Amino acid sequence: MSKLCVVGTGPGNYDLITPEAIKVLENSDIIMGYEKYIKLIRPAIKNKSLEAGPVTEELERAKKAIEYVLSGKTVSIISSGDSGIYGMAGIVIELVAAHNYDIDIEIIPGITALNSAGSLLGVPFMNDFCSISLSDRLTEERDIIKRIRAAAEGDFVTALYNPVSSKRTELIKKAREIMLEYRNMNTPVGIVRNAYRDGQEVHISTLDKFLDIKMDMVTIVIIGNSMTYRYGKYMITPRNYGNKYEL
Ligand code: SAH
């Protein structure tokens, strides 16, 4: 039976795509995705019908993929990182649910930006954490702000996806101000740009100063909790082994 696969392709390094993802791509009749991510998987897929398009056309892409599946094709939509984390799996499933299409969907997990960036920074996520997307394209700004405050108050290590866009530059400043109401200005902040891709940049700054570092649409920001500290090139959120055992 034909099916619709939504495949997470990880941060952007071919070696960080799972073997399962490659297998699913190899078994697809059609592969669709944002052109930049299609380029990444090109070595894995010879003789496939590829449909690349701009990142903004995700709704159109999902609708088209469903049409192909209804006509008997097996289609893979690729999505960077994990397709279920601010990725294409969301729109695909919402469309299928809205129309009650009789379609089999398979979601293949991938390494999300938070994992990739975390590994480059050390162990920022060694205790409770949350992720917030600052994109206000589909979420009201007031809801984003409410979540930032809750994360700050709850002392969660906080990953900020989509920290800035060419038009949206103020929200990250507000996020910093809210965090500063609850956390010390020396709290470590990791800024990772292009994790595991060309142009990778890894910085550890502080809540006070991190706005000085260049951020864009391929950057993720990780704000430590009240316990997080810096040790050389590592950002460490302790799990407090030292309280229970002698280290
Ligand atoms: N589905 C993706 C997230 C898409 S939202 C995932 O699971 O990773 C897009 C945001 O993800 C970007 O604005 C950025 O904040 C983050 N991101 C994705 N890939 C990244 C990478 N290689 N390096 C740093 N941040 C990345």
Coordinates of N, CA and C and ligand atoms in Angstrom, one line a residue:
M1 N 0.8 -1.2 0.0 CA 0.0 0.0 0.0 C 0.9 1.3 0.0
S2 N 0.5 2.2 -0.7 CA 1.2 3.5 -0.8 C 1.1 4.2 0.6
K3 N 2.1 5.0 0.9 CA 2.1 5.7 2.1 C 2.8 7.0 2.1
L4 N 2.6 7.8 3.1 CA 3.2 9.1 3.2 C 4.2 9.1 4.3
C5 N 5.5 9.3 4.0 CA 6.5 9.2 5.0 C 7.0 10.7 5.3
V6 N 7.2 11.0 6.5 CA 7.8 12.3 6.8 C 9.1 12.0 7.5
V7 N 10.1 12.5 6.9 CA 11.5 12.0 7.2 C 12.3 13.1 7.8
G8 N 12.7 13.0 9.1 CA 13.7 13.9 9.7 C 15.1 13.6 9.2
T9 N 15.8 14.6 8.7 CA 17.1 14.4 8.1 C 18.2 14.9 9.0
G10 N 17.9 15.3 10.2 CA 19.0 15.7 11.1 C 19.5 17.1 10.8
P11 N 20.6 17.5 11.4 CA 21.0 18.9 11.3 C 21.5 19.4 10.0
G12 N 22.1 18.4 9.2 CA 22.6 18.9 7.9 C 23.9 18.2 7.5
N13 N 24.3 17.2 8.3 CA 25.5 16.5 8.0 C 25.0 15.1 7.6
Y14 N 25.5 14.6 6.4 CA 25.0 13.4 5.9 C 25.1 12.2 6.9
D15 N 26.2 12.2 7.6 CA 26.4 11.1 8.6 C 25.4 11.1 9.8
L16 N 24.7 12.2 9.9 CA 23.8 12.3 11.1 C 22.3 12.0 10.6
I17 N 22.2 11.5 9.4 CA 20.9 11.0 8.9 C 20.8 9.6 9.4
T18 N 19.7 9.1 9.9 CA 19.6 7.7 10.3 C 19.6 6.8 9.1
P19 N 20.1 5.5 9.3 CA 20.0 4.5 8.3 C 18.5 4.3 7.9
E20 N 17.7 4.3 8.9 CA 16.2 4.1 8.6 C 15.7 5.2 7.7
A21 N 16.1 6.4 7.9 CA 15.6 7.5 7.0 C 16.1 7.3 5.6
I22 N 17.3 6.8 5.4 CA 17.9 6.6 4.1 C 17.0 5.4 3.4
K23 N 16.8 4.4 4.2 CA 16.0 3.2 3.7 C 14.6 3.7 3.2
V24 N 14.0 4.5 4.0 CA 12.6 5.0 3.6 C 12.7 5.8 2.4
L25 N 13.7 6.7 2.3 CA 13.9 7.5 1.1 C 14.1 6.6 -0.2
E26 N 14.9 5.6 0.0 CA 15.2 4.7 -1.1 C 14.0 3.9 -1.6
N27 N 13.0 3.7 -0.6 CA 11.8 3.0 -1.0 C 10.7 3.9 -1.5
S28 N 11.0 5.2 -1.6 CA 9.9 6.1 -2.0 C 9.9 6.3 -3.5
D29 N 8.7 6.6 -4.1 CA 8.6 6.9 -5.5 C 8.9 8.4 -5.7
I30 N 8.5 9.2 -4.8 CA 8.7 10.7 -4.9 C 9.3 11.2 -3.6
I31 N 10.2 12.1 -3.7 CA 10.8 12.7 -2.5 C 10.6 14.2 -2.7
M32 N 10.0 14.8 -1.7 CA 9.7 16.3 -1.7 C 10.4 17.0 -0.6
G33 N 10.7 18.3 -0.8 CA 11.3 19.0 0.4 C 11.8 20.3 -0.1
Y34 N 12.2 21.1 0.9 CA 12.9 22.4 0.7 C 14.2 22.1 0.0
E35 N 14.5 22.9 -1.0 CA 15.6 22.6 -1.9 C 17.0 22.4 -1.2
K36 N 17.2 23.2 -0.1 CA 18.5 23.1 0.6 C 18.6 21.7 1.3
Y37 N 17.5 21.1 1.8 CA 17.6 19.8 2.4 C 17.6 18.7 1.4
I38 N 17.0 18.9 0.3 CA 17.0 17.9 -0.8 C 18.5 17.7 -1.3
K39 N 19.2 18.8 -1.3 CA 20.6 18.7 -1.7 C 21.4 17.8 -0.8
L40 N 21.1 17.9 0.5 CA 21.8 17.1 1.5 C 21.6 15.6 1.3
I41 N 20.4 15.2 0.9 CA 20.2 13.8 0.8 C 20.4 13.2 -0.6
R42 N 20.8 14.1 -1.6 CA 20.9 13.7 -3.0 C 21.8 12.5 -3.1
P43 N 23.0 12.4 -2.4 CA 23.8 11.2 -2.6 C 23.1 9.9 -2.3
A44 N 22.1 10.0 -1.4 CA 21.5 8.7 -1.0 C 20.4 8.2 -2.0
I45 N 20.0 9.0 -2.9 CA 18.9 8.7 -3.7 C 19.1 9.0 -5.2
K46 N 19.4 7.9 -5.9 CA 19.6 8.0 -7.3 C 18.3 7.6 -8.0
N47 N 18.1 8.2 -9.2 CA 16.9 7.8 -10.0 C 15.6 8.0 -9.3
K48 N 15.5 9.0 -8.5 CA 14.2 9.3 -7.8 C 13.6 10.6 -8.4
S49 N 12.3 10.6 -8.3 CA 11.7 11.9 -8.7 C 11.8 12.8 -7.5
L50 N 12.5 14.0 -7.7 CA 12.7 14.9 -6.6 C 11.9 16.2 -6.9
E51 N 11.2 16.7 -5.9 CA 10.5 17.9 -6.0 C 11.0 18.9 -5.0
A52 N 11.8 19.8 -5.4 CA 12.3 20.8 -4.4 C 11.5 22.1 -4.5
G53 N 11.4 22.8 -3.4 CA 10.7 24.1 -3.5 C 11.1 25.0 -2.3
P54 N 10.6 26.2 -2.3 CA 11.0 27.1 -1.2 C 10.4 26.7 0.1
V55 N 11.1 27.1 1.2 CA 10.6 26.6 2.5 C 9.2 27.1 2.9
T56 N 8.8 28.3 2.3 CA 7.6 28.9 2.6 C 6.4 28.1 2.1
E57 N 6.6 27.2 1.1 CA 5.5 26.5 0.5 C 5.1 25.2 1.1
E58 N 5.3 25.1 2.5 CA 5.1 23.8 3.1 C 3.7 23.3 3.0
L59 N 2.7 24.2 3.1 CA 1.3 23.8 3.0 C 1.0 23.2 1.6
E60 N 1.4 23.9 0.6 CA 1.2 23.4 -0.8 C 1.9 22.1 -1.0
R61 N 3.1 22.0 -0.4 CA 3.9 20.7 -0.6 C 3.2 19.6 0.1
A62 N 2.6 19.8 1.3 CA 1.9 18.7 2.0 C 0.7 18.3 1.2
K63 N -0.1 19.3 0.7 CA -1.3 19.0 -0.1 C -1.0 18.1 -1.3
K64 N 0.1 18.5 -2.0 CA 0.5 17.8 -3.2 C 1.0 16.4 -2.9
A65 N 1.7 16.3 -1.7 CA 2.1 15.0 -1.3 C 0.9 14.0 -1.1
I66 N -0.1 14.6 -0.4 CA -1.3 13.8 -0.1 C -1.9 13.3 -1.4
E67 N -2.0 14.3 -2.4 CA -2.6 13.9 -3.7 C -1.8 12.7 -4.4
Y68 N -0.5 12.8 -4.3 CA 0.3 11.7 -4.9 C 0.0 10.4 -4.2
V69 N -0.1 10.5 -2.9 CA -0.3 9.2 -2.1 C -1.7 8.7 -2.5
L70 N -2.7 9.5 -2.6 CA -4.0 9.1 -2.9 C -4.0 8.5 -4.3
S71 N -3.1 8.9 -5.2 CA -3.0 8.3 -6.5 C -2.1 7.1 -6.6
G72 N -1.7 6.6 -5.4 CA -1.0 5.3 -5.3 C 0.5 5.3 -5.2
K73 N 1.1 6.5 -5.1 CA 2.5 6.6 -4.9 C 2.9 6.6 -3.4
T74 N 4.2 6.1 -3.2 CA 4.7 6.3 -1.9 C 5.6 7.5 -1.9
V75 N 5.3 8.5 -1.0 CA 6.0 9.8 -1.0 C 6.7 10.0 0.3
S76 N 7.9 10.6 0.2 CA 8.6 11.0 1.4 C 8.7 12.5 1.3
I77 N 8.3 13.2 2.4 CA 8.6 14.6 2.6 C 9.7 14.7 3.6
I78 N 10.8 15.4 3.2 CA 11.9 15.6 4.1 C 11.8 16.9 4.9
S79 N 12.3 16.8 6.1 CA 12.2 18.0 7.0 C 13.5 18.0 7.8
S80 N 14.1 19.1 8.0 CA 15.4 19.1 8.7 C 15.2 18.8 10.2
G81 N 16.2 18.3 10.8 CA 16.1 18.0 12.2 C 15.2 16.8 12.4
D82 N 14.2 17.0 13.3 CA 13.2 16.0 13.5 C 11.9 16.6 12.9
S83 N 11.2 15.7 12.1 CA 10.1 16.3 11.3 C 8.9 16.6 12.3
G84 N 8.9 16.0 13.5 CA 7.9 16.2 14.5 C 8.1 17.4 15.4
I85 N 9.2 18.1 15.2 CA 9.6 19.2 16.1 C 9.7 20.5 15.2
Y86 N 8.6 21.3 15.2 CA 8.5 22.4 14.3 C 8.8 22.0 12.8
G87 N 8.4 20.8 12.5 CA 8.7 20.3 11.1 C 7.5 19.9 10.3
M88 N 7.7 19.3 9.2 CA 6.6 19.0 8.2 C 5.6 17.9 8.7
A89 N 6.0 17.1 9.7 CA 5.0 16.1 10.1 C 3.7 16.7 10.7
G90 N 3.8 17.9 11.3 CA 2.7 18.6 11.8 C 1.6 18.9 10.8
I91 N 2.0 19.7 9.8 CA 1.1 20.1 8.8 C 0.5 18.9 8.0
V92 N 1.3 17.8 7.8 CA 0.8 16.6 7.1 C -0.3 16.0 7.9
I93 N 0.0 15.8 9.2 CA -1.0 15.1 10.0 C -2.3 15.9 10.2
E94 N -2.1 17.2 10.4 CA -3.3 18.1 10.6 C -4.1 18.1 9.3
L95 N -3.5 18.1 8.1 CA -4.3 18.0 6.9 C -5.0 16.7 6.8
V96 N -4.3 15.6 7.1 CA -5.0 14.3 7.0 C -6.2 14.2 8.0
A97 N -5.9 14.7 9.2 CA -7.0 14.7 10.2 C -8.2 15.6 9.8
A98 N -7.9 16.8 9.2 CA -8.9 17.7 8.8 C -9.8 17.1 7.8
H99 N -9.3 16.3 6.9 CA -10.0 15.8 5.7 C -10.4 14.3 5.9
N100 N -9.9 13.7 7.0 CA -10.1 12.3 7.3 C -9.7 11.4 6.1
Y101 N -8.5 11.8 5.5 CA -8.0 10.9 4.4 C -7.6 9.6 4.9
D102 N -7.9 8.6 4.1 CA -7.5 7.2 4.4 C -6.1 7.0 3.9
I103 N -5.1 7.5 4.7 CA -3.7 7.5 4.3 C -2.9 7.0 5.4
D104 N -1.9 6.1 5.1 CA -1.0 5.6 6.1 C 0.2 6.6 6.2
I105 N 0.4 7.1 7.4 CA 1.6 8.0 7.6 C 2.6 7.4 8.4
E106 N 3.9 7.6 8.0 CA 5.0 7.1 8.8 C 5.9 8.2 9.1
I107 N 6.2 8.4 10.4 CA 7.1 9.5 10.7 C 8.4 9.0 11.2
I108 N 9.5 9.4 10.5 CA 10.8 8.9 10.8 C 11.6 9.9 11.6
P109 N 12.0 9.6 12.8 CA 12.6 10.6 13.7 C 14.0 11.0 13.2
G110 N 14.4 12.2 13.5 CA 15.7 12.7 13.2 C 16.3 13.4 14.4
I111 N 17.5 13.8 14.3 CA 18.2 14.5 15.3 C 17.8 16.0 15.3
T112 N 17.1 16.5 16.3 CA 16.7 17.8 16.2 C 17.8 18.8 16.6
A113 N 17.6 20.1 16.2 CA 18.6 21.1 16.4 C 19.1 21.2 17.9
L114 N 18.1 21.0 18.8 CA 18.5 21.0 20.2 C 19.5 20.0 20.6
N115 N 19.4 18.8 20.0 CA 20.3 17.7 20.3 C 21.7 18.1 19.7
S116 N 21.7 18.5 18.4 CA 22.9 18.8 17.7 C 23.7 19.9 18.5
A117 N 22.9 21.0 18.8 CA 23.6 22.1 19.4 C 24.0 21.7 20.8
G118 N 23.2 21.0 21.5 CA 23.6 20.5 22.9 C 24.9 19.8 22.9
S119 N 25.1 18.9 21.9 CA 26.3 18.1 21.9 C 27.5 18.9 21.6
L120 N 27.3 20.0 20.8 CA 28.5 20.9 20.5 C 28.8 21.8 21.7
L121 N 27.8 22.0 22.6 CA 28.1 22.9 23.7 C 28.5 22.1 25.0
G122 N 28.3 20.8 25.0 CA 28.7 20.1 26.2 C 27.4 19.4 26.7
V123 N 27.0 19.8 28.0 CA 25.8 19.1 28.5 C 24.8 20.1 29.1
P124 N 24.3 21.0 28.2 CA 23.4 22.0 28.7 C 22.0 21.4 29.1
F125 N 21.7 20.3 28.5 CA 20.3 19.7 28.8 C 20.3 18.6 29.8
M126 N 21.3 18.6 30.7 CA 21.4 17.5 31.7 C 20.4 17.5 32.8
N127 N 19.6 18.6 32.8 CA 18.4 18.6 33.7 C 17.2 19.1 32.9
D128 N 16.1 19.3 33.6 CA 14.8 19.6 32.9 C 14.9 20.8 32.0
F129 N 14.4 20.7 30.8 CA 14.5 21.7 29.8 C 13.2 21.9 29.0
C130 N 13.1 22.9 28.3 CA 11.9 23.1 27.4 C 12.4 23.8 26.1
S131 N 11.6 23.7 25.1 CA 11.9 24.5 23.9 C 10.8 25.4 23.5
I132 N 11.2 26.6 23.0 CA 10.2 27.6 22.6 C 10.6 28.1 21.3
S133 N 9.7 28.1 20.3 CA 10.0 28.8 19.1 C 9.6 30.2 19.1
L134 N 10.5 31.1 18.7 CA 10.1 32.5 18.8 C 9.4 33.0 17.5
S135 N 9.1 32.0 16.6 CA 8.4 32.4 15.4 C 7.0 32.7 15.7
D136 N 6.6 33.9 15.3 CA 5.2 34.4 15.5 C 4.3 34.2 14.3
R137 N 4.8 33.4 13.3 CA 4.1 33.2 12.1 C 2.8 32.5 12.4
L138 N 2.8 31.5 13.3 CA 1.6 30.7 13.5 C 1.2 30.7 15.0
T139 N 2.0 31.4 15.8 CA 1.7 31.5 17.3 C 1.7 33.0 17.6
E140 N 0.7 33.4 18.4 CA 0.6 34.8 18.8 C 1.7 35.2 19.7
E141 N 2.2 36.4 19.5 CA 3.4 36.8 20.3 C 3.1 36.7 21.8
R142 N 1.8 37.1 22.2 CA 1.5 37.0 23.7 C 1.6 35.6 24.3
D143 N 1.3 34.6 23.4 CA 1.5 33.2 23.9 C 2.9 32.9 24.1
I144 N 3.7 33.4 23.1 CA 5.2 33.1 23.2 C 5.8 33.7 24.4
I145 N 5.4 34.9 24.7 CA 5.9 35.6 25.9 C 5.4 34.9 27.2
K146 N 4.2 34.4 27.2 CA 3.7 33.7 28.4 C 4.6 32.5 28.6
R147 N 4.9 31.8 27.5 CA 5.8 30.6 27.7 C 7.2 30.9 28.2
I148 N 7.7 32.0 27.6 CA 9.1 32.4 28.1 C 9.1 32.6 29.6
R149 N 8.0 33.3 30.0 CA 8.0 33.7 31.4 C 7.8 32.4 32.3
A150 N 7.0 31.5 31.8 CA 6.8 30.2 32.6 C 8.1 29.4 32.6
A151 N 8.9 29.4 31.5 CA 10.1 28.7 31.5 C 11.1 29.3 32.4
A152 N 11.1 30.7 32.4 CA 12.1 31.4 33.3 C 11.7 31.1 34.8
E153 N 10.4 31.2 35.1 CA 10.0 31.0 36.4 C 10.2 29.6 36.9
G154 N 10.0 28.6 36.0 CA 10.2 27.2 36.3 C 11.7 26.8 36.3
D155 N 12.6 27.7 36.0 CA 14.0 27.4 36.0 C 14.4 26.3 35.0
F156 N 13.6 26.2 33.9 CA 14.0 25.3 32.8 C 15.1 25.8 32.0
V157 N 16.1 24.9 31.7 CA 17.0 25.3 30.6 C 16.1 25.5 29.4
T158 N 16.4 26.5 28.6 CA 15.4 26.9 27.5 C 16.1 27.0 26.2
A159 N 15.7 26.2 25.2 CA 16.2 26.2 23.9 C 15.2 27.1 23.1
L160 N 15.8 28.1 22.4 CA 14.9 29.0 21.6 C 15.2 28.7 20.1
Y161 N 14.2 28.1 19.5 CA 14.3 27.8 18.1 C 13.8 29.1 17.4
N162 N 14.2 29.3 16.1 CA 13.8 30.5 15.4 C 14.0 31.8 16.2
P163 N 15.2 32.0 16.7 CA 15.3 33.2 17.6 C 15.1 34.5 16.9
V164 N 15.5 34.7 15.7 CA 15.2 35.9 14.9 C 14.9 35.6 13.5
S165 N 14.3 36.5 12.8 CA 14.2 36.4 11.3 C 14.5 37.8 10.8
S166 N 14.5 38.0 9.5 CA 14.9 39.3 9.0 C 13.9 40.4 9.5
K167 N 12.6 40.0 9.7 CA 11.7 41.0 10.1 C 11.5 41.0 11.6
R168 N 11.8 39.8 12.3 CA 11.5 39.7 13.7 C 12.8 39.7 14.5
T169 N 13.1 40.9 15.1 CA 14.4 41.0 15.8 C 14.1 41.5 17.3
E170 N 12.9 41.8 17.6 CA 12.6 42.4 18.9 C 12.3 41.3 20.0
L171 N 11.7 40.2 19.5 CA 11.2 39.2 20.5 C 12.4 38.6 21.3
I172 N 13.5 38.4 20.7 CA 14.7 37.8 21.4 C 15.1 38.8 22.5
K173 N 15.0 40.1 22.2 CA 15.4 41.1 23.3 C 14.4 41.0 24.4
K174 N 13.1 40.8 24.1 CA 12.1 40.7 25.2 C 12.4 39.4 26.0
A175 N 12.7 38.3 25.2 CA 13.0 37.0 25.9 C 14.1 37.2 26.9
R176 N 15.1 37.9 26.5 CA 16.3 38.2 27.4 C 15.8 38.9 28.6
E177 N 15.0 40.0 28.4 CA 14.6 40.8 29.6 C 13.8 40.0 30.6
I178 N 12.9 39.1 30.0 CA 12.1 38.3 30.9 C 13.0 37.3 31.7
M179 N 13.9 36.7 31.0 CA 14.8 35.8 31.7 C 15.6 36.5 32.8
L180 N 16.0 37.7 32.5 CA 16.8 38.5 33.5 C 16.0 38.8 34.8
E181 N 14.7 38.8 34.6 CA 13.9 39.0 35.9 C 14.0 37.8 36.8
Y182 N 14.4 36.7 36.3 CA 14.5 35.5 37.1 C 15.9 34.9 37.3
R183 N 16.8 35.2 36.3 CA 18.1 34.6 36.3 C 19.2 35.6 36.3
N184 N 20.3 35.2 36.9 CA 21.5 36.0 37.0 C 22.0 36.5 35.6
M185 N 22.6 37.7 35.5 CA 23.1 38.1 34.2 C 24.3 37.3 33.7
N186 N 24.9 36.6 34.5 CA 26.1 35.7 34.1 C 25.6 34.3 33.7
T187 N 24.4 34.0 33.7 CA 23.9 32.7 33.3 C 24.4 32.4 31.9
P188 N 25.0 31.3 31.7 CA 25.6 30.9 30.4 C 24.5 30.8 29.3
V189 N 24.8 31.3 28.1 CA 23.9 31.2 27.0 C 24.7 30.6 25.8
G190 N 24.3 29.5 25.3 CA 24.9 28.9 24.1 C 24.2 29.4 22.8
I191 N 25.1 29.8 21.9 CA 24.5 30.2 20.6 C 25.2 29.3 19.5
V192 N 24.4 28.5 18.8 CA 25.0 27.6 17.8 C 24.3 27.9 16.5
R193 N 25.2 28.2 15.5 CA 24.7 28.6 14.2 C 25.2 27.5 13.2
N194 N 24.3 27.0 12.4 CA 24.7 26.0 11.4 C 25.3 24.7 12.0
A195 N 24.7 24.2 13.1 CA 25.2 23.0 13.7 C 25.4 21.9 12.7
Y196 N 26.6 21.3 12.7 CA 26.9 20.2 11.7 C 26.7 20.5 10.3
R197 N 26.8 21.8 9.9 CA 26.7 22.2 8.5 C 27.9 23.1 8.2
D198 N 28.1 23.4 7.0 CA 29.1 24.4 6.6 C 28.8 25.7 7.4
G199 N 29.8 26.3 7.8 CA 29.6 27.6 8.5 C 29.2 27.5 10.0
Q200 N 29.5 26.3 10.5 CA 29.2 26.1 11.9 C 29.9 27.1 12.9
E201 N 29.1 27.6 13.8 CA 29.7 28.5 14.8 C 29.1 28.2 16.2
V202 N 30.0 28.0 17.2 CA 29.5 27.7 18.5 C 30.1 28.7 19.5
H203 N 29.2 29.4 20.2 CA 29.6 30.4 21.2 C 29.0 30.1 22.5
I204 N 29.7 30.4 23.6 CA 29.1 30.5 24.9 C 29.2 31.9 25.4
S205 N 28.1 32.5 25.6 CA 28.1 33.9 26.1 C 27.3 33.9 27.5
T206 N 26.8 35.0 27.8 CA 26.0 35.2 29.0 C 24.6 35.8 28.7
L207 N 23.7 35.8 29.6 CA 22.4 36.4 29.5 C 22.6 37.9 29.3
D208 N 23.6 38.4 29.9 CA 23.9 39.9 29.8 C 24.3 40.2 28.3
K209 N 25.2 39.4 27.7 CA 25.9 39.8 26.5 C 25.5 39.1 25.2
F210 N 24.7 38.1 25.3 CA 24.6 37.2 24.1 C 24.0 37.9 22.9
L211 N 23.3 39.0 23.1 CA 22.7 39.7 21.9 C 23.8 40.3 21.0
D212 N 25.0 40.4 21.5 CA 26.1 40.8 20.7 C 26.6 39.8 19.6
I213 N 26.1 38.6 19.8 CA 26.6 37.5 18.8 C 25.6 37.4 17.7
K214 N 26.1 37.2 16.5 CA 25.3 37.2 15.3 C 24.3 36.0 15.4
M215 N 23.0 36.3 15.1 CA 22.0 35.2 15.1 C 21.2 35.4 13.8
D216 N 20.7 34.3 13.3 CA 19.8 34.3 12.2 C 18.9 33.1 12.1
M217 N 18.4 32.8 11.0 CA 17.4 31.7 10.9 C 18.0 30.3 11.1
V218 N 19.3 30.2 11.0 CA 20.0 28.9 11.2 C 20.7 28.9 12.6
T219 N 20.2 29.6 13.5 CA 20.8 29.7 14.8 C 19.8 29.2 15.9
I220 N 20.3 28.5 16.9 CA 19.5 28.1 18.0 C 20.2 28.7 19.3
V221 N 19.4 29.1 20.2 CA 19.9 29.8 21.4 C 19.5 28.9 22.6
I222 N 20.5 28.6 23.5 CA 20.2 27.8 24.6 C 20.6 28.5 25.9
I223 N 19.5 28.8 26.7 CA 19.7 29.6 27.9 C 19.8 28.6 29.1
G224 N 20.9 28.7 29.9 CA 21.1 27.8 31.0 C 20.1 28.1 32.1
N225 N 20.0 27.1 33.1 CA 19.1 27.4 34.2 C 20.0 28.0 35.3
S226 N 19.4 28.1 36.5 CA 20.2 28.9 37.6 C 21.4 28.1 38.0
M227 N 21.6 26.8 37.7 CA 22.7 26.0 38.1 C 23.8 25.9 37.0
T228 N 23.4 26.3 35.8 CA 24.3 26.0 34.6 C 25.6 26.9 34.8
Y229 N 26.7 26.3 34.5 CA 28.0 27.0 34.5 C 28.8 26.7 33.3
R230 N 29.9 27.5 33.2 CA 30.8 27.3 32.0 C 32.1 26.7 32.5
Y231 N 32.5 25.7 31.8 CA 33.8 25.1 32.1 C 34.6 25.0 30.8
G232 N 35.5 26.0 30.6 CA 36.2 26.0 29.3 C 35.2 26.2 28.2
K233 N 35.3 25.2 27.2 CA 34.4 25.3 26.0 C 33.1 24.6 26.3
Y234 N 32.9 24.2 27.5 CA 31.6 23.4 27.8 C 30.6 24.2 28.6
M235 N 29.4 24.0 28.3 CA 28.3 24.5 29.1 C 27.7 23.3 29.9
I236 N 27.7 23.5 31.2 CA 27.3 22.3 32.0 C 26.1 22.6 32.9
T237 N 25.1 21.9 32.7 CA 24.0 22.0 33.6 C 24.1 20.7 34.5
P238 N 24.5 20.9 35.8 CA 24.8 19.8 36.6 C 23.5 19.0 36.9
R239 N 23.8 17.7 37.1 CA 22.7 16.8 37.5 C 22.9 16.6 39.1
N240 N 23.8 17.2 39.6 CA 24.0 17.2 41.0 C 24.5 15.9 41.6
Y241 N 25.3 15.2 40.9 CA 25.9 14.0 41.4 C 26.7 14.3 42.7
G242 N 27.3 15.5 42.7 CA 28.1 15.9 43.8 C 27.4 16.0 45.1
N243 N 26.0 16.2 45.0 CA 25.3 16.2 46.3 C 25.1 14.9 46.9
K244 N 25.2 13.8 46.1 CA 24.9 12.5 46.6 C 26.2 11.6 46.8
Y245 N 27.1 11.9 45.9 CA 28.3 11.0 45.8 C 29.5 11.9 45.9
E246 N 30.6 11.3 46.3 CA 31.9 12.0 46.2 C 32.4 11.9 44.8
L247 N 32.7 13.1 44.2 CA 33.2 13.0 42.8 C 34.7 13.0 42.7
Ligands
SAH1 N1 12.5 20.5 12.6 C1 13.7 21.3 12.9 C2 13.4 22.7 13.4 C3 12.8 23.6 12.4 S1 12.5 25.2 13.0 C4 14.5 20.5 14.0 O1 14.0 19.5 14.5 O2 15.7 20.8 14.2 C5 13.9 26.0 12.3 C6 14.9 26.4 13.5 O3 15.6 25.3 13.9 C7 16.0 27.4 13.1 O4 15.5 28.7 13.1 C8 17.0 27.2 14.1 O5 16.6 27.8 15.4 C9 16.9 25.7 14.4 N2 17.9 24.9 13.6 C10 17.6 24.0 12.6 N3 18.7 23.4 12.2 C11 19.7 24.0 12.8 C12 21.2 23.9 12.8 N4 21.7 23.0 11.9 N5 21.9 24.7 13.6 C13 21.3 25.5 14.4 N6 20.0 25.7 14.5 C14 19.2 25.0 13.7

